[in-house]
Short mmCIF file of C-alpha atoms in Angstrom, two decimals:
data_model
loop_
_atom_site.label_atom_id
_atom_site.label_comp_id
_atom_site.label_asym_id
_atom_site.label_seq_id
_atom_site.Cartn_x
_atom_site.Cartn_y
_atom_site.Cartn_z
CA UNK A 1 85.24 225.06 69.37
CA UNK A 2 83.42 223.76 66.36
CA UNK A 3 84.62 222.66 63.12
CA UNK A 4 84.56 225.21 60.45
CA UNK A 5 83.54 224.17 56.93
CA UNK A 6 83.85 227.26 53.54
CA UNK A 7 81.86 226.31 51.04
CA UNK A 8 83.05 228.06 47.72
CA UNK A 9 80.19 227.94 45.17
CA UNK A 10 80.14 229.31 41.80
CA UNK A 11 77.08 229.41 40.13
CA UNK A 12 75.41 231.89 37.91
CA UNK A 13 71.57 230.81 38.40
CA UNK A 14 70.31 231.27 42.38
CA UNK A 15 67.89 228.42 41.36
CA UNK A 16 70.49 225.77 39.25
CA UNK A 17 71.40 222.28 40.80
CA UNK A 18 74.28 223.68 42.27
CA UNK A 19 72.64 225.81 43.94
CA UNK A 20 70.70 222.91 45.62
CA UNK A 21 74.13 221.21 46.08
CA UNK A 22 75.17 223.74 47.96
CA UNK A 23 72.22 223.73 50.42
CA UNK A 24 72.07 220.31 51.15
CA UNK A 25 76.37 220.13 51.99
CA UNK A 26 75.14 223.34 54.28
CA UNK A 27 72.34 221.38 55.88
CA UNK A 28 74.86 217.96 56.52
CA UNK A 29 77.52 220.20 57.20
CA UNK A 30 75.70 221.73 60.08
CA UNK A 31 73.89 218.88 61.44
CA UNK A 32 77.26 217.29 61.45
CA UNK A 33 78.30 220.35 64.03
CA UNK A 34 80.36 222.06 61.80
CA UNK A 35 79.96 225.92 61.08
CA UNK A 36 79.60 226.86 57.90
CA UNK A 37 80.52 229.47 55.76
CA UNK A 38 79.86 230.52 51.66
CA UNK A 39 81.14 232.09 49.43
CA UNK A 40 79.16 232.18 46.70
CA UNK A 41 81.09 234.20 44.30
CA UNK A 42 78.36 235.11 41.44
CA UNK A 43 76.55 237.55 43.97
CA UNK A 44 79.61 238.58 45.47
CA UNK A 45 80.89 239.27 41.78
CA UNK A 46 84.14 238.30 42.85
CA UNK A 47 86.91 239.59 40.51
CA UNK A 48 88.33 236.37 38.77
CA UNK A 49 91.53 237.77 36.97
CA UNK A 50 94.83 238.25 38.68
CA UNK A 51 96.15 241.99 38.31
CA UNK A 52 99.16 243.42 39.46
CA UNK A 53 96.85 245.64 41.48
CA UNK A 54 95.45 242.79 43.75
CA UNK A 55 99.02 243.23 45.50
CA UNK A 56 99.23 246.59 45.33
CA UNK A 57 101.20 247.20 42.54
CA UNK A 58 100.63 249.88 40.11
CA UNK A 59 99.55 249.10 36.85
CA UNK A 60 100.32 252.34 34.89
CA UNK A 61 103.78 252.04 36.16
CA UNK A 62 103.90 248.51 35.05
CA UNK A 63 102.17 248.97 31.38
CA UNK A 64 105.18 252.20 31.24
CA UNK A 65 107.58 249.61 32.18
CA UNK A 66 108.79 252.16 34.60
CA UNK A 67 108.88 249.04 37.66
CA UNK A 68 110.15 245.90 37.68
CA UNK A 69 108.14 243.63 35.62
CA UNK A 70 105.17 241.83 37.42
CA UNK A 71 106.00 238.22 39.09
CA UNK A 72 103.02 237.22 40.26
CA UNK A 73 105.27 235.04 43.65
CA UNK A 74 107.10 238.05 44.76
CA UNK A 75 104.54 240.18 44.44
CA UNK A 76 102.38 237.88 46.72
CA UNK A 77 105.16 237.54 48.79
CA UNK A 78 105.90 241.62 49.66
CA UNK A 79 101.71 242.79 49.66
CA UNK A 80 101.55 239.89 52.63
CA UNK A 81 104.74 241.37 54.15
CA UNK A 82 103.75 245.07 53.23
CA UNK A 83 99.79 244.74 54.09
CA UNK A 84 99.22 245.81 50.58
CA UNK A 85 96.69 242.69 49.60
CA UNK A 86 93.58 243.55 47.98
CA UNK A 87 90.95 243.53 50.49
CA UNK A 88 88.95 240.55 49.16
CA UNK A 89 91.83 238.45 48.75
CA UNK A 90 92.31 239.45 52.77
CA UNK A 91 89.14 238.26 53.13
CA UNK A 92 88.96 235.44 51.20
CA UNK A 93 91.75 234.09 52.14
CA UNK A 94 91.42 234.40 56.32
CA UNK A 95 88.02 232.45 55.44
CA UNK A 96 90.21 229.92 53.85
CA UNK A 97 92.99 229.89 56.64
CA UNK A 98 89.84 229.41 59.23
CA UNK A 99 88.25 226.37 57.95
CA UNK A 100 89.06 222.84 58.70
CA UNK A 101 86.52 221.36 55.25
CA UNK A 102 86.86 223.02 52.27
CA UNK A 103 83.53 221.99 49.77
CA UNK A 104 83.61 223.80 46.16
CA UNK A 105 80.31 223.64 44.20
CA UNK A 106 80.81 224.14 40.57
CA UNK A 107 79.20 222.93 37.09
CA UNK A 108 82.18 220.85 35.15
CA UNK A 109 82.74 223.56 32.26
CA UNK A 110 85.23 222.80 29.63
CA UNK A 111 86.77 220.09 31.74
CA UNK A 112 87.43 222.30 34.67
CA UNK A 113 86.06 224.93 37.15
CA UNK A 114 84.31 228.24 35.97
CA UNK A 115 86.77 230.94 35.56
CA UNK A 116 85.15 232.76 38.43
CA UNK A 117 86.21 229.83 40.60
CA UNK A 118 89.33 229.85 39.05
CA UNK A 119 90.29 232.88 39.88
CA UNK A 120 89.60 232.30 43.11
CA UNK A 121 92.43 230.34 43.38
CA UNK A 122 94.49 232.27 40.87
CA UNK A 123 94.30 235.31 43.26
CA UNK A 124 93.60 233.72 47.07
CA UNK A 125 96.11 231.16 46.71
CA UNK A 126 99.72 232.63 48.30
CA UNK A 127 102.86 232.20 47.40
CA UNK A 128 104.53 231.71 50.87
CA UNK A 129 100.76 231.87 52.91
CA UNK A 130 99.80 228.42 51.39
CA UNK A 131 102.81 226.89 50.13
CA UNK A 132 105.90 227.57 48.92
CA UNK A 133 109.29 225.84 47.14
CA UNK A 134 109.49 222.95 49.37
CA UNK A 135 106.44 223.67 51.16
CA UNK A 136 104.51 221.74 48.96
CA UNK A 137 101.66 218.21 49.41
CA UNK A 138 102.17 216.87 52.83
CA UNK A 139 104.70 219.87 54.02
CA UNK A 140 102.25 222.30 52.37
CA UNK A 141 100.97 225.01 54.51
CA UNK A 142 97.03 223.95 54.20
CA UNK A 143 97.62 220.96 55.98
CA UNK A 144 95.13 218.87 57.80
CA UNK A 145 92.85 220.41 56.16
CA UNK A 146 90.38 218.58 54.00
CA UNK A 147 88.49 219.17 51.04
CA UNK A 148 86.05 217.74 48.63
CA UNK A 149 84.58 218.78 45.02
CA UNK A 150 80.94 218.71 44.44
CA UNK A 151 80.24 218.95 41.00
CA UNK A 152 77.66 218.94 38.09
CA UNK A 153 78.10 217.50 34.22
CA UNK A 154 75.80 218.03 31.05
CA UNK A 155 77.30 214.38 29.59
CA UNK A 156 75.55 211.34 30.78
CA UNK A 157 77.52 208.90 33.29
CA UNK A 158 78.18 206.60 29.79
CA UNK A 159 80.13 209.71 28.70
CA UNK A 160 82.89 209.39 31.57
CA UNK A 161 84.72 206.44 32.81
CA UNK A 162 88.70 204.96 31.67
CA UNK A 163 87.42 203.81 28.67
CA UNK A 164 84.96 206.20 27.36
CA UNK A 165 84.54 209.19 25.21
CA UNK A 166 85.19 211.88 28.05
CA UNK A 167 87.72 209.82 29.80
CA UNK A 168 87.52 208.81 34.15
CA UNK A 169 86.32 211.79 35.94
CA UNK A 170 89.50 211.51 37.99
CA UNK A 171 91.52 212.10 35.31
CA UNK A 172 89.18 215.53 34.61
CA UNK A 173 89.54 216.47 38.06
CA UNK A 174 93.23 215.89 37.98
CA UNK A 175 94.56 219.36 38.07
CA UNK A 176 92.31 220.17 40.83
CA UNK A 177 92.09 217.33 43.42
CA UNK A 178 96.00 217.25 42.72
CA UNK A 179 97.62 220.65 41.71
CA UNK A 180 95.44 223.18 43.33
CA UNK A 181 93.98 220.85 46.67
CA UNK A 182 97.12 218.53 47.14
CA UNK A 183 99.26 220.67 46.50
CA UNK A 184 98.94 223.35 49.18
CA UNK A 185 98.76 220.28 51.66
CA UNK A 186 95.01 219.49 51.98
CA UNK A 187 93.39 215.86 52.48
CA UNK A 188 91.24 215.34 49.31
CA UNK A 189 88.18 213.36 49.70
CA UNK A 190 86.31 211.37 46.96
CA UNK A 191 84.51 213.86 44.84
CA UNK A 192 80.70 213.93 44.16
CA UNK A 193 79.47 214.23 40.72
CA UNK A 194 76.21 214.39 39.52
CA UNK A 195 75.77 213.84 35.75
CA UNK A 196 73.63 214.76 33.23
CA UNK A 197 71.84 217.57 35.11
CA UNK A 198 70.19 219.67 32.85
CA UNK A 199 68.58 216.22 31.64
CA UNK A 200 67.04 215.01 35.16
CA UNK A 201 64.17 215.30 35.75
CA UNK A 202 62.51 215.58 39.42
CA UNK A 203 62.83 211.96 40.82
CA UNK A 204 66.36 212.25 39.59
CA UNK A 205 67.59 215.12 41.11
CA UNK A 206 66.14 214.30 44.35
CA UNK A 207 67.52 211.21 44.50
CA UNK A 208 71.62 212.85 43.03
CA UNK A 209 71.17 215.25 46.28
CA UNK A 210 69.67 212.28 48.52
CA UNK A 211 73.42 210.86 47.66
CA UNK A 212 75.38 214.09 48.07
CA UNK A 213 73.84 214.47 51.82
CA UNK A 214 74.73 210.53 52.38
CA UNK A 215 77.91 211.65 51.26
CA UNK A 216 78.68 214.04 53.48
CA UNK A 217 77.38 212.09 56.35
CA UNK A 218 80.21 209.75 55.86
CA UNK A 219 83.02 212.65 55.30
CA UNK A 220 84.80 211.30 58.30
CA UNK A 221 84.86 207.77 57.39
CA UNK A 222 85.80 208.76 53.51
CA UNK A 223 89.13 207.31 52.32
CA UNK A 224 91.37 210.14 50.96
CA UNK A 225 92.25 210.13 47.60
CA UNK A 226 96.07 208.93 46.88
CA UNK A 227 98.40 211.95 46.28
CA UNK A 228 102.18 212.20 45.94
CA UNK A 229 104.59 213.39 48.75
CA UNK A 230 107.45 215.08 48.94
CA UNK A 231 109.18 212.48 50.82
CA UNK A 232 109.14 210.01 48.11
CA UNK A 233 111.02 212.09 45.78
CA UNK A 234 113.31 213.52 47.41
CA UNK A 235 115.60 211.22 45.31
CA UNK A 236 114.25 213.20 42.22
CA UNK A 237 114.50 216.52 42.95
CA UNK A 238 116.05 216.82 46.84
CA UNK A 239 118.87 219.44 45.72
CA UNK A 240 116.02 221.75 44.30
CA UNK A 241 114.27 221.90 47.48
CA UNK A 242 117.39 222.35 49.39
CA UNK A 243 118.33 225.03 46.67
CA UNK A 244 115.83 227.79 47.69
CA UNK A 245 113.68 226.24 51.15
CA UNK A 246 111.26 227.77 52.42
CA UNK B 1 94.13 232.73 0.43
CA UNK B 2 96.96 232.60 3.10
CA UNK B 3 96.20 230.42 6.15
CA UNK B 4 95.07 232.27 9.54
CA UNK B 5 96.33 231.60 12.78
CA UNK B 6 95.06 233.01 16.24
CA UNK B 7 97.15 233.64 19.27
CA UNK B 8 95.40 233.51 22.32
CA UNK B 9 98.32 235.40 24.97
CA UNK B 10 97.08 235.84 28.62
CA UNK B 11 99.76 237.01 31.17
CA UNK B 12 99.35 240.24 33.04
CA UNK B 13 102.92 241.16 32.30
CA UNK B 14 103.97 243.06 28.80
CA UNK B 15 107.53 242.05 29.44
CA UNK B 16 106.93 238.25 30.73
CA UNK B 17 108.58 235.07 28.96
CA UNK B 18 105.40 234.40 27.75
CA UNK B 19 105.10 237.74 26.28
CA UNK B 20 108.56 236.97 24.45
CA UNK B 21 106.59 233.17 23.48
CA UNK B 22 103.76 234.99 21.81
CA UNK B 23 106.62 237.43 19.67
CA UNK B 24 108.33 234.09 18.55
CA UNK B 25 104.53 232.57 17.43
CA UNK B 26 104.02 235.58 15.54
CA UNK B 27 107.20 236.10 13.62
CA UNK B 28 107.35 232.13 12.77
CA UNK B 29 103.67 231.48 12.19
CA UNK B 30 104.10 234.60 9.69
CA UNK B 31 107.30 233.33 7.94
CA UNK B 32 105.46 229.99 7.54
CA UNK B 33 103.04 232.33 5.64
CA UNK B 34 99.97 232.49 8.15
CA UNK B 35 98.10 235.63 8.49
CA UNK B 36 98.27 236.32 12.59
CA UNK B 37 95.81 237.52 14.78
CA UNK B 38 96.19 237.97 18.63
CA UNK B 39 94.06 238.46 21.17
CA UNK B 40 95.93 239.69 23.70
CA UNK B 41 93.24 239.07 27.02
CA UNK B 42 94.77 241.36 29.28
CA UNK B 43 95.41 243.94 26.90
CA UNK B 44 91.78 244.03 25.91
CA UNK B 45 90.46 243.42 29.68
CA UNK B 46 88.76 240.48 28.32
CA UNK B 47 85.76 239.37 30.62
CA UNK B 48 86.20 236.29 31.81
CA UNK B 49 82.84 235.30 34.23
CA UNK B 50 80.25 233.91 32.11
CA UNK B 51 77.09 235.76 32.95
CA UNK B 52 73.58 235.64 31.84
CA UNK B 53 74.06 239.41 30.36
CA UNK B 54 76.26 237.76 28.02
CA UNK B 55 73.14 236.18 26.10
CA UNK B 56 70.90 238.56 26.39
CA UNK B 57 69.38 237.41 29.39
CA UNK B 58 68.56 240.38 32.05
CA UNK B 59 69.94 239.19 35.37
CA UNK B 60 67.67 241.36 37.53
CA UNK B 61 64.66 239.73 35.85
CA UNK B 62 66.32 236.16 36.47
CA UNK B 63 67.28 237.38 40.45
CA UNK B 64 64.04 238.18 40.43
CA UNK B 65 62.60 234.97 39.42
CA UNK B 66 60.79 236.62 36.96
CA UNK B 67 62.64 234.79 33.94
CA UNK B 68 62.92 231.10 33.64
CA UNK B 69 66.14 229.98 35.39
CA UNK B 70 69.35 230.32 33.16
CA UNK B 71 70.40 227.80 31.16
CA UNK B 72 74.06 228.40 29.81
CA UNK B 73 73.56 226.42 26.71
CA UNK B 74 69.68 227.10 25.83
CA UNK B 75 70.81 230.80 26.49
CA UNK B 76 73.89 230.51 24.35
CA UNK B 77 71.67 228.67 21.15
CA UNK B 78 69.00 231.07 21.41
CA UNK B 79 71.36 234.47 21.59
CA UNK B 80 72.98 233.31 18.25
CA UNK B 81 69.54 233.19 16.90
CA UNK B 82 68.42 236.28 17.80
CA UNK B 83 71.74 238.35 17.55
CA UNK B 84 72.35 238.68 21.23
CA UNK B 85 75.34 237.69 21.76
CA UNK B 86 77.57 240.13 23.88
CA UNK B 87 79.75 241.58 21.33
CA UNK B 88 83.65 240.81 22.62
CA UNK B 89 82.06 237.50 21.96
CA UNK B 90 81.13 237.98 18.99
CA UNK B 91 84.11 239.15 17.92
CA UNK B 92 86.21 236.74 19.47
CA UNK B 93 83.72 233.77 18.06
CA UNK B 94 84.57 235.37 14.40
CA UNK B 95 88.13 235.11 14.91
CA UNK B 96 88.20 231.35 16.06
CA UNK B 97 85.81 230.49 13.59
CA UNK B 98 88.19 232.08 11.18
CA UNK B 99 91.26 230.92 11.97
CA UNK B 100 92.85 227.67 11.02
CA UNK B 101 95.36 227.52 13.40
CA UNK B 102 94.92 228.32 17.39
CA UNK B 103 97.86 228.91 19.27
CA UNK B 104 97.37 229.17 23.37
CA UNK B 105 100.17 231.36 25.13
CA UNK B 106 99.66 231.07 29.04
CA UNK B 107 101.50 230.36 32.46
CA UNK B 108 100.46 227.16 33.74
CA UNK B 109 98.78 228.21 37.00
CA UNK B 110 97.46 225.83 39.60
CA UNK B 111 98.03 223.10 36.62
CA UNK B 112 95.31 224.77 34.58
CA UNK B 113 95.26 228.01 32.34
CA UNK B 114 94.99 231.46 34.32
CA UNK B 115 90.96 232.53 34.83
CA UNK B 116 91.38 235.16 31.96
CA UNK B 117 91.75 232.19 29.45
CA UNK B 118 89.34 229.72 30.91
CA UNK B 119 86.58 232.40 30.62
CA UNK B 120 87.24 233.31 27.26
CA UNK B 121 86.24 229.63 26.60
CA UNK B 122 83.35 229.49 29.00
CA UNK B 123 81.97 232.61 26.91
CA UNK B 124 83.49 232.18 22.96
CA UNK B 125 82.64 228.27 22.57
CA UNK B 126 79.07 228.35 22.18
CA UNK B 127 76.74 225.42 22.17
CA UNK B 128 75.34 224.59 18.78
CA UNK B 129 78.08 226.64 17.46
CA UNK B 130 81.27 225.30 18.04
CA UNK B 131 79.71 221.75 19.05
CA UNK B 132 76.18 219.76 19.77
CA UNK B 133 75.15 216.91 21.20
CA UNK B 134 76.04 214.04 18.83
CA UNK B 135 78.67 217.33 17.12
CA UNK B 136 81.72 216.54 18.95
CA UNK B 137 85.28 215.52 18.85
CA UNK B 138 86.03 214.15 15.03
CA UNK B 139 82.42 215.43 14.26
CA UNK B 140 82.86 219.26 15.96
CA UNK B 141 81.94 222.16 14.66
CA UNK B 142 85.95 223.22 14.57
CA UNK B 143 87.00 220.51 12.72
CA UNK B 144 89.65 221.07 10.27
CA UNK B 145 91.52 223.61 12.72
CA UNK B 146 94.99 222.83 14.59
CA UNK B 147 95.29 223.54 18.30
CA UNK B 148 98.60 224.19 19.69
CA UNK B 149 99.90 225.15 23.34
CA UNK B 150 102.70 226.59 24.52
CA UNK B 151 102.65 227.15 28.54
CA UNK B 152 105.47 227.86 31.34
CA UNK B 153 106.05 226.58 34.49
CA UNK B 154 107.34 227.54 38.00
CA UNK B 155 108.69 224.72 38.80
CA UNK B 156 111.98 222.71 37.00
CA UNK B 157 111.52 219.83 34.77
CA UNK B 158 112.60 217.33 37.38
CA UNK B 159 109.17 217.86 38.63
CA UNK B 160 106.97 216.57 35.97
CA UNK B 161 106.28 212.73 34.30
CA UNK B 162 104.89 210.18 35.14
CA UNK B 163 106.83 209.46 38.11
CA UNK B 164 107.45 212.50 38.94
CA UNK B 165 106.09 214.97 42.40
CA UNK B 166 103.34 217.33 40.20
CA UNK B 167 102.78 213.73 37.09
CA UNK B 168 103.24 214.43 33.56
CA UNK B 169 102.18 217.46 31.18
CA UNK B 170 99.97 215.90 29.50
CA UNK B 171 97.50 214.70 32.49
CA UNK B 172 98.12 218.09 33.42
CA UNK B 173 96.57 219.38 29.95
CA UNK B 174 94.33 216.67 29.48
CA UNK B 175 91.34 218.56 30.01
CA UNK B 176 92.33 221.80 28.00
CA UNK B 177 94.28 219.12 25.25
CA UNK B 178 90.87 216.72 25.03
CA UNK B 179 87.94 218.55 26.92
CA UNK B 180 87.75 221.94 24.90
CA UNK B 181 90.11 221.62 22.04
CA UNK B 182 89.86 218.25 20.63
CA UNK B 183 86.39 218.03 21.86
CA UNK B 184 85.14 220.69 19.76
CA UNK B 185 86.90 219.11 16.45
CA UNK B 186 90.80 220.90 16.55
CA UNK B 187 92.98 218.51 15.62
CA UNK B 188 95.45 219.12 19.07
CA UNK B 189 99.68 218.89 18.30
CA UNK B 190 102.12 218.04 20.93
CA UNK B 191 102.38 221.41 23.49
CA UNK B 192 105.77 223.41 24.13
CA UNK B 193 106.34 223.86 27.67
CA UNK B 194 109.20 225.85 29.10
CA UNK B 195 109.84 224.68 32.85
CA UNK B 196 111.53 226.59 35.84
CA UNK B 197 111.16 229.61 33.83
CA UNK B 198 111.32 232.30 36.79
CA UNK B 199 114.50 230.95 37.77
CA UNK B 200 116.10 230.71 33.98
CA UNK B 201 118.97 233.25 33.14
CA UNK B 202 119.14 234.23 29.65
CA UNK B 203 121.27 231.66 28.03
CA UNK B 204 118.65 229.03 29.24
CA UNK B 205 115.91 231.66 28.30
CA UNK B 206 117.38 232.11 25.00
CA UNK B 207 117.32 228.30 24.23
CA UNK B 208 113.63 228.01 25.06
CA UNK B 209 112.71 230.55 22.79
CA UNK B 210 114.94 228.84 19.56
CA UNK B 211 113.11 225.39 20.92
CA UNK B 212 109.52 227.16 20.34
CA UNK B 213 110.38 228.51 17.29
CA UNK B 214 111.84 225.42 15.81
CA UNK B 215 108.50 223.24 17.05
CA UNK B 216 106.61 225.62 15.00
CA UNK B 217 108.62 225.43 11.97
CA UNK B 218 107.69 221.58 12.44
CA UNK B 219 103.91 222.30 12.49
CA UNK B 220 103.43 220.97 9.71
CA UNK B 221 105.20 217.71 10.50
CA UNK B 222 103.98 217.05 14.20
CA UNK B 223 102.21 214.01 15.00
CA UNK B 224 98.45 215.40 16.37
CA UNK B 225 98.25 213.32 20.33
CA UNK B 226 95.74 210.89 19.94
CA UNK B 227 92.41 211.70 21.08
CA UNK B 228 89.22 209.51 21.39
CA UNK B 229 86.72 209.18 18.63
CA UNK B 230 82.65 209.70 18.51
CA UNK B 231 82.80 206.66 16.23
CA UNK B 232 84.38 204.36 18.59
CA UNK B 233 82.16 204.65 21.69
CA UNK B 234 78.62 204.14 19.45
CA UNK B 235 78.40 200.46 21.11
CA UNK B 236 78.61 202.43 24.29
CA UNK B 237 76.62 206.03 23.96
CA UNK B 238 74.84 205.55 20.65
CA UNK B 239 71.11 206.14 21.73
CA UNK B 240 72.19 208.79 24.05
CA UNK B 241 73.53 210.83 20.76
CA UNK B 242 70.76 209.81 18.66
CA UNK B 243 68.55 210.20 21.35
CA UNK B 244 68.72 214.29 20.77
CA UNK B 245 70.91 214.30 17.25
CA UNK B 246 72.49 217.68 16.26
#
């Protein structure tokens, strides 16, 4: 059976750079034999906030404070064990189980993803379906999987870096690579960035998405980004994990 | 005139700790004599996916290909100029621009703000408005106005710093802290997170809450984190930002 690779893109223009981004990784990815999927959740106008709803719980009864108040875990939790999950987080998220690559295609906004992308991960990613209290980095539930961030800046390269205005693009990444992609368990790979995009012109651009296809040519032979483990800090925090495992 | 401040509350839940975070901001931003405003996201369904619509840009033409493709910040510049602008912007961009004080009330989810939040930035901070080219961090447009978060975790204490399993708050915040609030001018002041706060009974509850209201009785005394400087990176960017000067 062949590799499975989800692309998640997020993109408001059909004819941006992303856009472009995302059909070259779904030319590599292919050639490379995987099969790949897209989301791309503009034209699916996926739903980016979080409701009560999205687990089936009622909101009028919440807002009349007639239920328990809303925690977003156990709710999670009970609409997996209760089949009560709204139908494109079902969706979404058997995509996600399915996949061995995940690739998200994003412009850097603010610092961070697009809210609709976001969300994605606000609402897809389950409490006890992709991690949970001590199923976290290497014991997390997404593991062996890997994943990689293609994305797009307005700044100029001079604008990122340790010791520039913007800061390392690691560091801006952070949160992602390490609290959203880490942390459910997935191999990160080094990201691909393309700078100063709305800027380029032609010669430029080709040549940014010659790079992103020779980067995806050498996904296997990537090194991983470093990420913490569990392991090492057990010393730290071992009688929390014991306290409520998984 | 009295000073304004601006809460910014997103959390799906009326009766959440954050809820109870946002109640403390208002009754001691008041008593320091601040006039408070709050927009409360979910309350108002806030939109939170940045869409061409919001500009005055007709999608079907631009799925067409009829329109030119759609650039967020030409589209943002030119709705401002010809009165455009969606008008929950609008009326969110008055009350920032307003305010001198913007406090941030969220759950830290997936080490980033919940999609709600993030897309009221995408959409409020508008280019040429709230910062240009060569227009930000000690030269932003919002320069003059303090920044302020207060956020909750899942997780306990032991698991953040520097050495610690998910790395210290303030990487985590970095690219809220120095990507969208110091970036467009706000001078940013030291956060107040509350950790482990599903698990907290109401004694440690209680505590948090007298800790958040006694850092902002100290506003006015906190050291702002340090944040790079326009000024200092000239050597290094200078003909970029002169290149296309605000």
């Amino acid at each position: 059976m062949s590799r499975r690779a989800l692309i998640l893109y997020a993109h408001p223009e059909p004819r941006s750079f992303c856009a472009a981004l995302r059909d070259v990784a779904c030319a590599a990815l292919a050639e490379a034999g995987y099969a790949v999927g897209v989301s791309d959740l503009y034209a699916q106008r996926f739903k980016a906030v979080l409701e009560p709803e999205d687990y089936g719980v009622l909101s009028a009864q919440q807002a009349a404070g007639e239920a328990a108040p809303f925690n977003v875990t156990l709710a999670q939790r009970r609409a997996v064990k209760e089949g009560s999950l709204a139908p494109d987080i079902a969706r979404e998220l058997e995509k996600l189980l399915a996949c061995d690559l995940l690739v998200l295609v994003f412009p850097l906004w603010w610092f961070g993803m697009p809210a609709i992308l976001k969300g994605w991960f606000d609402r897809v990613l389950l409490s006890g379906t992709v991690y949970g209290r001590s199923a976290l980095f290497e014991n997390g539930k997404l593991r062996g999987k890997k994943a990689l961030v293609a994305t797009t800046t307005g700044g100029p390269a001079e604008f990122y870096g340790a010791h520039s205005l913007n800061g390392d693009l690691l560091d801006i990444l952070m949160p992602l690579h390490r609290g959203v992609l880490a942390f459910t368990g997935m191999t990160v790979l080094p990201p691909y960035v393309a700078t100063h995009v709305p800027y380029a012109g032609e010669a430029a651009r080709t040549r940014m998405l010659e790079e992103f296809a020779a980067h995806l040519r050498r996904l296997d032979e990537l090194t991983p980004l470093p990420m913490p483990r569990v392991a090492d800090h057990l010393h730290q925090m071992g009688h929390l994990l014991k306290a409520k495992a998984e």
